[in-house]
GROMACS .gro file of N, CA, C and O in nm:
model
  408
    1UNK      N    1  10.722   6.627  11.547
    1UNK     CA    2  10.797   6.537  11.628
    1UNK      C    3  10.932   6.472  11.568
    1UNK      O    4  10.918   6.412  11.453
    2UNK      N    5  11.037   6.489  11.612
    2UNK     CA    6  11.158   6.450  11.571
    2UNK      C    7  11.212   6.341  11.664
    2UNK      O    8  11.209   6.337  11.779
    3UNK      N    9  11.306   6.249  11.573
    3UNK     CA   10  11.359   6.155  11.641
    3UNK      C   11  11.509   6.162  11.637
    3UNK      O   12  11.556   6.169  11.517
    4UNK      N   13  11.560   6.160  11.756
    4UNK     CA   14  11.717   6.178  11.760
    4UNK      C   15  11.778   6.048  11.803
    4UNK      O   16  11.733   5.976  11.899
    5UNK      N   17  11.869   6.017  11.729
    5UNK     CA   18  11.933   5.878  11.774
    5UNK      C   19  12.072   5.919  11.856
    5UNK      O   20  12.183   5.955  11.799
    6UNK      N   21  12.049   5.915  11.996
    6UNK     CA   22  12.160   5.945  12.076
    6UNK      C   23  12.227   5.824  12.097
    6UNK      O   24  12.187   5.718  12.091
    7UNK      N   25  12.348   5.832  12.131
    7UNK     CA   26  12.450   5.744  12.153
    7UNK      C   27  12.413   5.646  12.269
    7UNK      O   28  12.414   5.534  12.280
    8UNK      N   29  12.318   5.699  12.371
    8UNK     CA   30  12.281   5.625  12.481
    8UNK      C   31  12.180   5.501  12.455
    8UNK      O   32  12.181   5.412  12.484
    9UNK      N   33  12.090   5.547  12.335
    9UNK     CA   34  12.017   5.430  12.300
    9UNK      C   35  12.071   5.330  12.215
    9UNK      O   36  12.038   5.238  12.199
   10UNK      N   37  12.179   5.367  12.125
   10UNK     CA   38  12.233   5.290  12.050
   10UNK      C   39  12.321   5.180  12.135
   10UNK      O   40  12.326   5.056  12.110
   11UNK      N   41  12.371   5.240  12.234
   11UNK     CA   42  12.472   5.150  12.315
   11UNK      C   43  12.399   5.075  12.416
   11UNK      O   44  12.466   5.001  12.488
   12UNK      N   45  12.281   5.083  12.446
   12UNK     CA   46  12.212   5.007  12.555
   12UNK      C   47  12.236   4.851  12.511
   12UNK      O   48  12.206   4.828  12.390
   13UNK      N   49  12.219   4.781  12.612
   13UNK     CA   50  12.225   4.633  12.586
   13UNK      C   51  12.097   4.581  12.538
   13UNK      O   52  11.986   4.635  12.539
   14UNK      N   53  12.124   4.465  12.441
   14UNK     CA   54  11.983   4.428  12.361
   14UNK      C   55  11.928   4.354  12.475
   14UNK      O   56  11.993   4.283  12.568
   15UNK      N   57  11.792   4.319  12.449
   15UNK     CA   58  11.708   4.250  12.539
   15UNK      C   59  11.709   4.103  12.499
   15UNK      O   60  11.748   4.072  12.370
   16UNK      N   61  11.703   4.017  12.582
   16UNK     CA   62  11.728   3.854  12.557
   16UNK      C   63  11.598   3.824  12.467
   16UNK      O   64  11.652   3.731  12.388
   17UNK      N   65  11.500   3.855  12.464
   17UNK     CA   66  11.376   3.833  12.367
   17UNK      C   67  11.447   3.848  12.216
   17UNK      O   68  11.390   3.768  12.143
   18UNK      N   69  11.499   3.965  12.193
   18UNK     CA   70  11.530   3.997  12.062
   18UNK      C   71  11.634   3.896  12.008
   18UNK      O   72  11.645   3.864  11.900
   19UNK      N   73  11.749   3.859  12.108
   19UNK     CA   74  11.863   3.776  12.077
   19UNK      C   75  11.790   3.647  12.040
   19UNK      O   76  11.839   3.586  11.927
   20UNK      N   77  11.712   3.590  12.115
   20UNK     CA   78  11.661   3.445  12.108
   20UNK      C   79  11.567   3.461  11.980
   20UNK      O   80  11.579   3.352  11.892
   21UNK      N   81  11.498   3.558  11.950
   21UNK     CA   82  11.400   3.571  11.820
   21UNK      C   83  11.500   3.550  11.711
   21UNK      O   84  11.472   3.495  11.619
   22UNK      N   85  11.599   3.635  11.698
   22UNK     CA   86  11.687   3.656  11.585
   22UNK      C   87  11.753   3.532  11.559
   22UNK      O   88  11.770   3.492  11.420
   23UNK      N   89  11.783   3.456  11.637
   23UNK     CA   90  11.867   3.320  11.620
   23UNK      C   91  11.770   3.211  11.599
   23UNK      O   92  11.790   3.137  11.495
   24UNK      N   93  11.644   3.221  11.635
   24UNK     CA   94  11.530   3.112  11.612
   24UNK      C   95  11.511   3.149  11.462
   24UNK      O   96  11.488   3.061  11.382
   25UNK      N   97  11.472   3.281  11.425
   25UNK     CA   98  11.453   3.315  11.275
   25UNK      C   99  11.549   3.284  11.196
   25UNK      O  100  11.540   3.225  11.083
   26UNK      N  101  11.683   3.273  11.217
   26UNK     CA  102  11.801   3.249  11.150
   26UNK      C  103  11.797   3.096  11.118
   26UNK      O  104  11.816   3.043  11.022
   27UNK      N  105  11.777   3.015  11.227
   27UNK     CA  106  11.768   2.881  11.219
   27UNK      C  107  11.659   2.831  11.127
   27UNK      O  108  11.677   2.742  11.039
   28UNK      N  109  11.528   2.894  11.128
   28UNK     CA  110  11.430   2.855  11.043
   28UNK      C  111  11.464   2.890  10.906
   28UNK      O  112  11.428   2.831  10.821
   29UNK      N  113  11.524   3.010  10.904
   29UNK     CA  114  11.563   3.051  10.750
   29UNK      C  115  11.691   2.945  10.681
   29UNK      O  116  11.679   2.910  10.575
   30UNK      N  117  11.748   2.878  10.789
   30UNK     CA  118  11.861   2.787  10.730
   30UNK      C  119  11.770   2.662  10.723
   30UNK      O  120  11.855   2.571  10.619
   31UNK      N  121  11.653   2.638  10.768
   31UNK     CA  122  11.605   2.505  10.714
   31UNK      C  123  11.543   2.506  10.584
   31UNK      O  124  11.489   2.410  10.540
   32UNK      N  125  11.516   2.631  10.539
   32UNK     CA  126  11.450   2.625  10.407
   32UNK      C  127  11.558   2.575  10.303
   32UNK      O  128  11.673   2.572  10.318
   33UNK      N  129  11.496   2.497  10.205
   33UNK     CA  130  11.587   2.424  10.092
   33UNK      C  131  11.634   2.514   9.997
   33UNK      O  132  11.578   2.519   9.874
   34UNK      N  133  11.740   2.594  10.035
   34UNK     CA  134  11.815   2.697   9.955
   34UNK      C  135  11.964   2.648   9.914
   34UNK      O  136  12.045   2.732   9.887
   35UNK      N  137  11.993   2.536   9.927
   35UNK     CA  138  12.139   2.476   9.920
   35UNK      C  139  12.190   2.506   9.763
   35UNK      O  140  12.304   2.554   9.751
   36UNK      N  141  12.090   2.500   9.679
   36UNK     CA  142  12.129   2.497   9.546
   36UNK      C  143  12.129   2.629   9.494
   36UNK      O  144  12.189   2.681   9.381
   37UNK      N  145  12.087   2.758   9.567
   37UNK     CA  146  12.082   2.869   9.513
   37UNK      C  147  12.218   2.936   9.566
   37UNK      O  148  12.270   2.913   9.650
   38UNK      N  149  12.266   3.019   9.445
   38UNK     CA  150  12.410   3.094   9.480
   38UNK      C  151  12.377   3.214   9.569
   38UNK      O  152  12.279   3.288   9.553
   39UNK      N  153  12.473   3.223   9.665
   39UNK     CA  154  12.468   3.362   9.720
   39UNK      C  155  12.375   3.356   9.845
   39UNK      O  156  12.363   3.456   9.903
   40UNK      N  157  12.351   3.255   9.886
   40UNK     CA  158  12.254   3.246  10.025
   40UNK      C  159  12.362   3.229  10.121
   40UNK      O  160  12.424   3.115  10.132
   41UNK      N  161  12.338   3.310  10.240
   41UNK     CA  162  12.455   3.276  10.340
   41UNK      C  163  12.383   3.198  10.438
   41UNK      O  164  12.274   3.150  10.451
   42UNK      N  165  12.486   3.155  10.540
   42UNK     CA  166  12.459   3.054  10.641
   42UNK      C  167  12.390   3.140  10.777
   42UNK      O  168  12.480   3.233  10.825
   43UNK      N  169  12.283   3.167  10.775
   43UNK     CA  170  12.201   3.277  10.837
   43UNK      C  171  12.227   3.269  10.975
   43UNK      O  172  12.266   3.355  11.047
   44UNK      N  173  12.258   3.141  11.044
   44UNK     CA  174  12.269   3.094  11.182
   44UNK      C  175  12.431   3.161  11.204
   44UNK      O  176  12.457   3.241  11.312
   45UNK      N  177  12.503   3.128  11.131
   45UNK     CA  178  12.648   3.177  11.135
   45UNK      C  179  12.672   3.344  11.141
   45UNK      O  180  12.717   3.395  11.209
   46UNK      N  181  12.578   3.395  11.049
   46UNK     CA  182  12.582   3.543  11.019
   46UNK      C  183  12.537   3.617  11.170
   46UNK      O  184  12.587   3.704  11.198
   47UNK      N  185  12.401   3.552  11.202
   47UNK     CA  186  12.347   3.625  11.320
   47UNK      C  187  12.430   3.604  11.430
   47UNK      O  188  12.453   3.689  11.536
   48UNK      N  189  12.504   3.464  11.470
   48UNK     CA  190  12.575   3.427  11.581
   48UNK      C  191  12.683   3.512  11.578
   48UNK      O  192  12.722   3.576  11.688
   49UNK      N  193  12.761   3.542  11.473
   49UNK     CA  194  12.851   3.633  11.474
   49UNK      C  195  12.833   3.781  11.511
   49UNK      O  196  12.888   3.843  11.593
   50UNK      N  197  12.722   3.837  11.465
   50UNK     CA  198  12.697   3.975  11.509
   50UNK      C  199  12.667   3.991  11.651
   50UNK      O  200  12.713   4.055  11.705
   51UNK      N  201  12.578   3.874  11.710
   51UNK     CA  202  12.542   3.869  11.834
   51UNK      C  203  12.660   3.854  11.925
   51UNK      O  204  12.671   3.907  12.031
   52UNK      N  205  12.749   3.779  11.870
   52UNK     CA  206  12.880   3.754  11.974
   52UNK      C  207  12.964   3.886  11.989
   52UNK      O  208  13.045   3.920  12.090
   53UNK      N  209  12.980   3.957  11.867
   53UNK     CA  210  13.056   4.085  11.867
   53UNK      C  211  12.989   4.182  11.953
   53UNK      O  212  13.031   4.261  12.021
   54UNK      N  213  12.836   4.191  11.951
   54UNK     CA  214  12.751   4.306  12.020
   54UNK      C  215  12.721   4.252  12.150
   54UNK      O  216  12.722   4.346  12.237
   55UNK      N  217  12.680   4.159  12.189
   55UNK     CA  218  12.664   4.095  12.313
   55UNK      C  219  12.715   3.971  12.353
   55UNK      O  220  12.642   3.852  12.354
   56UNK      N  221  12.831   3.988  12.385
   56UNK     CA  222  12.921   3.864  12.443
   56UNK      C  223  12.853   3.812  12.545
   56UNK      O  224  12.859   3.678  12.590
   57UNK      N  225  12.783   3.877  12.648
   57UNK     CA  226  12.731   3.830  12.762
   57UNK      C  227  12.625   3.726  12.763
   57UNK      O  228  12.594   3.643  12.811
   58UNK      N  229  12.535   3.757  12.650
   58UNK     CA  230  12.418   3.682  12.628
   58UNK      C  231  12.422   3.583  12.546
   58UNK      O  232  12.364   3.460  12.523
   59UNK      N  233  12.507   3.576  12.411
   59UNK     CA  234  12.544   3.475  12.332
   59UNK      C  235  12.688   3.420  12.365
   59UNK      O  236  12.765   3.498  12.337
   60UNK      N  237  12.686   3.287  12.392
   60UNK     CA  238  12.841   3.238  12.396
   60UNK      C  239  12.846   3.106  12.322
   60UNK      O  240  12.769   3.074  12.245
   61UNK      N  241  12.946   3.056  12.351
   61UNK     CA  242  12.985   2.937  12.266
   61UNK      C  243  12.905   2.819  12.290
   61UNK      O  244  12.864   2.713  12.210
   62UNK      N  245  12.829   2.817  12.401
   62UNK     CA  246  12.727   2.708  12.426
   62UNK      C  247  12.619   2.713  12.327
   62UNK      O  248  12.559   2.620  12.292
   63UNK      N  249  12.585   2.850  12.320
   63UNK     CA  250  12.457   2.861  12.205
   63UNK      C  251  12.503   2.847  12.046
   63UNK      O  252  12.440   2.781  11.992
   64UNK      N  253  12.648   2.865  12.058
   64UNK     CA  254  12.687   2.807  11.933
   64UNK      C  255  12.695   2.665  11.918
   64UNK      O  256  12.654   2.615  11.794
   65UNK      N  257  12.742   2.594  12.000
   65UNK     CA  258  12.730   2.444  11.985
   65UNK      C  259  12.589   2.396  11.980
   65UNK      O  260  12.570   2.303  11.903
   66UNK      N  261  12.491   2.444  12.049
   66UNK     CA  262  12.360   2.417  12.067
   66UNK      C  263  12.290   2.424  11.898
   66UNK      O  264  12.228   2.336  11.854
   67UNK      N  265  12.332   2.532  11.868
   67UNK     CA  266  12.261   2.576  11.714
   67UNK      C  267  12.344   2.498  11.613
   67UNK      O  268  12.299   2.460  11.521
   68UNK      N  269  12.483   2.472  11.638
   68UNK     CA  270  12.527   2.374  11.535
   68UNK      C  271  12.473   2.218  11.542
   68UNK      O  272  12.480   2.161  11.431
   69UNK      N  273  12.461   2.182  11.653
   69UNK     CA  274  12.386   2.046  11.656
   69UNK      C  275  12.260   2.052  11.604
   69UNK      O  276  12.216   1.946  11.531
   70UNK      N  277  12.190   2.155  11.618
   70UNK     CA  278  12.053   2.183  11.550
   70UNK      C  279  12.074   2.170  11.386
   70UNK      O  280  11.995   2.101  11.341
   71UNK      N  281  12.195   2.223  11.345
   71UNK     CA  282  12.193   2.237  11.205
   71UNK      C  283  12.243   2.110  11.150
   71UNK      O  284  12.223   2.063  11.034
   72UNK      N  285  12.330   2.027  11.236
   72UNK     CA  286  12.380   1.907  11.191
   72UNK      C  287  12.246   1.796  11.188
   72UNK      O  288  12.250   1.718  11.090
   73UNK      N  289  12.180   1.821  11.268
   73UNK     CA  290  12.069   1.714  11.265
   73UNK      C  291  11.975   1.758  11.160
   73UNK      O  292  11.929   1.668  11.067
   74UNK      N  293  11.937   1.892  11.120
   74UNK     CA  294  11.847   1.943  11.006
   74UNK      C  295  11.914   1.898  10.864
   74UNK      O  296  11.842   1.855  10.762
   75UNK      N  297  12.031   1.910  10.864
   75UNK     CA  298  12.111   1.888  10.723
   75UNK      C  299  12.153   1.730  10.737
   75UNK      O  300  12.232   1.679  10.599
   76UNK      N  301  12.129   1.638  10.795
   76UNK     CA  302  12.188   1.519  10.834
   76UNK      C  303  12.324   1.514  10.788
   76UNK      O  304  12.381   1.429  10.727
   77UNK      N  305  12.398   1.597  10.861
   77UNK     CA  306  12.554   1.607  10.825
   77UNK      C  307  12.604   1.522  10.949
   77UNK      O  308  12.538   1.476  11.049
   78UNK      N  309  12.745   1.511  10.941
   78UNK     CA  310  12.816   1.454  11.058
   78UNK      C  311  12.810   1.522  11.186
   78UNK      O  312  12.818   1.619  11.190
   79UNK      N  313  12.764   1.441  11.264
   79UNK     CA  314  12.732   1.509  11.406
   79UNK      C  315  12.844   1.604  11.461
   79UNK      O  316  12.954   1.538  11.497
   80UNK      N  317  12.839   1.709  11.484
   80UNK     CA  318  12.963   1.789  11.547
   80UNK      C  319  13.030   1.878  11.427
   80UNK      O  320  13.102   1.965  11.464
   81UNK      N  321  12.979   1.856  11.290
   81UNK     CA  322  13.047   1.932  11.192
   81UNK      C  323  13.016   2.083  11.196
   81UNK      O  324  13.103   2.175  11.215
   82UNK      N  325  12.884   2.127  11.217
   82UNK     CA  326  12.845   2.268  11.199
   82UNK      C  327  12.865   2.311  11.355
   82UNK      O  328  12.909   2.432  11.375
   83UNK      N  329  12.849   2.219  11.445
   83UNK     CA  330  12.879   2.271  11.594
   83UNK      C  331  13.040   2.319  11.623
   83UNK      O  332  13.054   2.417  11.673
   84UNK      N  333  13.111   2.242  11.550
   84UNK     CA  334  13.255   2.311  11.585
   84UNK      C  335  13.280   2.426  11.498
   84UNK      O  336  13.378   2.491  11.556
   85UNK      N  337  13.236   2.427  11.367
   85UNK     CA  338  13.259   2.538  11.302
   85UNK      C  339  13.178   2.660  11.368
   85UNK      O  340  13.252   2.778  11.378
   86UNK      N  341  13.058   2.654  11.430
   86UNK     CA  342  12.996   2.759  11.486
   86UNK      C  343  13.081   2.803  11.621
   86UNK      O  344  13.100   2.923  11.659
   87UNK      N  345  13.147   2.717  11.702
   87UNK     CA  346  13.217   2.718  11.815
   87UNK      C  347  13.341   2.810  11.790
   87UNK      O  348  13.361   2.905  11.839
   88UNK      N  349  13.410   2.766  11.675
   88UNK     CA  350  13.549   2.842  11.611
   88UNK      C  351  13.477   2.976  11.588
   88UNK      O  352  13.554   3.080  11.613
   89UNK      N  353  13.368   3.008  11.508
   89UNK     CA  354  13.338   3.137  11.473
   89UNK      C  355  13.318   3.233  11.577
   89UNK      O  356  13.313   3.327  11.616
   90UNK      N  357  13.244   3.165  11.691
   90UNK     CA  358  13.181   3.234  11.805
   90UNK      C  359  13.334   3.287  11.892
   90UNK      O  360  13.336   3.377  11.950
   91UNK      N  361  13.431   3.187  11.900
   91UNK     CA  362  13.533   3.192  11.956
   91UNK      C  363  13.618   3.334  11.897
   91UNK      O  364  13.643   3.418  11.943
   92UNK      N  365  13.605   3.323  11.780
   92UNK     CA  366  13.685   3.431  11.690
   92UNK      C  367  13.605   3.570  11.679
   92UNK      O  368  13.666   3.682  11.717
   93UNK      N  369  13.470   3.554  11.679
   93UNK     CA  370  13.391   3.705  11.718
   93UNK      C  371  13.410   3.753  11.853
   93UNK      O  372  13.420   3.864  11.843
   94UNK      N  373  13.400   3.650  11.960
   94UNK     CA  374  13.420   3.694  12.079
   94UNK      C  375  13.567   3.768  12.074
   94UNK      O  376  13.567   3.875  12.162
   95UNK      N  377  13.690   3.716  12.023
   95UNK     CA  378  13.799   3.781  12.036
   95UNK      C  379  13.814   3.902  11.958
   95UNK      O  380  13.861   4.034  12.001
   96UNK      N  381  13.726   3.925  11.866
   96UNK     CA  382  13.715   4.058  11.796
   96UNK      C  383  13.626   4.153  11.875
   96UNK      O  384  13.679   4.269  11.888
   97UNK      N  385  13.534   4.121  11.948
   97UNK     CA  386  13.471   4.217  12.049
   97UNK      C  387  13.560   4.262  12.156
   97UNK      O  388  13.555   4.354  12.183
   98UNK      N  389  13.649   4.183  12.227
   98UNK     CA  390  13.738   4.217  12.306
   98UNK      C  391  13.835   4.308  12.240
   98UNK      O  392  13.864   4.402  12.317
   99UNK      N  393  13.885   4.289  12.147
   99UNK     CA  394  13.999   4.388  12.078
   99UNK      C  395  13.925   4.524  12.033
   99UNK      O  396  14.001   4.621  12.084
  100UNK      N  397  13.803   4.541  12.030
  100UNK     CA  398  13.716   4.644  12.004
  100UNK      C  399  13.717   4.736  12.132
  100UNK      O  400  13.701   4.853  12.146
  101UNK      N  401  13.708   4.649  12.247
  101UNK     CA  402  13.665   4.723  12.368
  101UNK      C  403  13.794   4.759  12.443
  101UNK      O  404  13.784   4.829  12.554
  102UNK      N  405  13.899   4.726  12.396
  102UNK     CA  406  14.032   4.749  12.453
  102UNK      C  407  14.096   4.865  12.443
  102UNK      O  408  14.038   4.953  12.360
   0.00000   0.00000   0.00000
């Protein structure tokens, strides 16, 4: 049995369940106490950027704002700090996605 990766399979839209689960897992990974470790990425920002480029219809700036508020509450940071950064990231990634489709 051979598996072929056809372009139709790769270009199909992602299911909403996978998008939600990956964002929830990224949020949980950000809750781990790894601030002192070198080289640990901001998982929510990374996954949010990927989904904003890949599936702009499913993940928008409202998701970025909500996840940013969750990170502000979890880190006890200034309310809106992560939210603003994630919205800017989502805006930039959405712009990149539009450039790639033009």
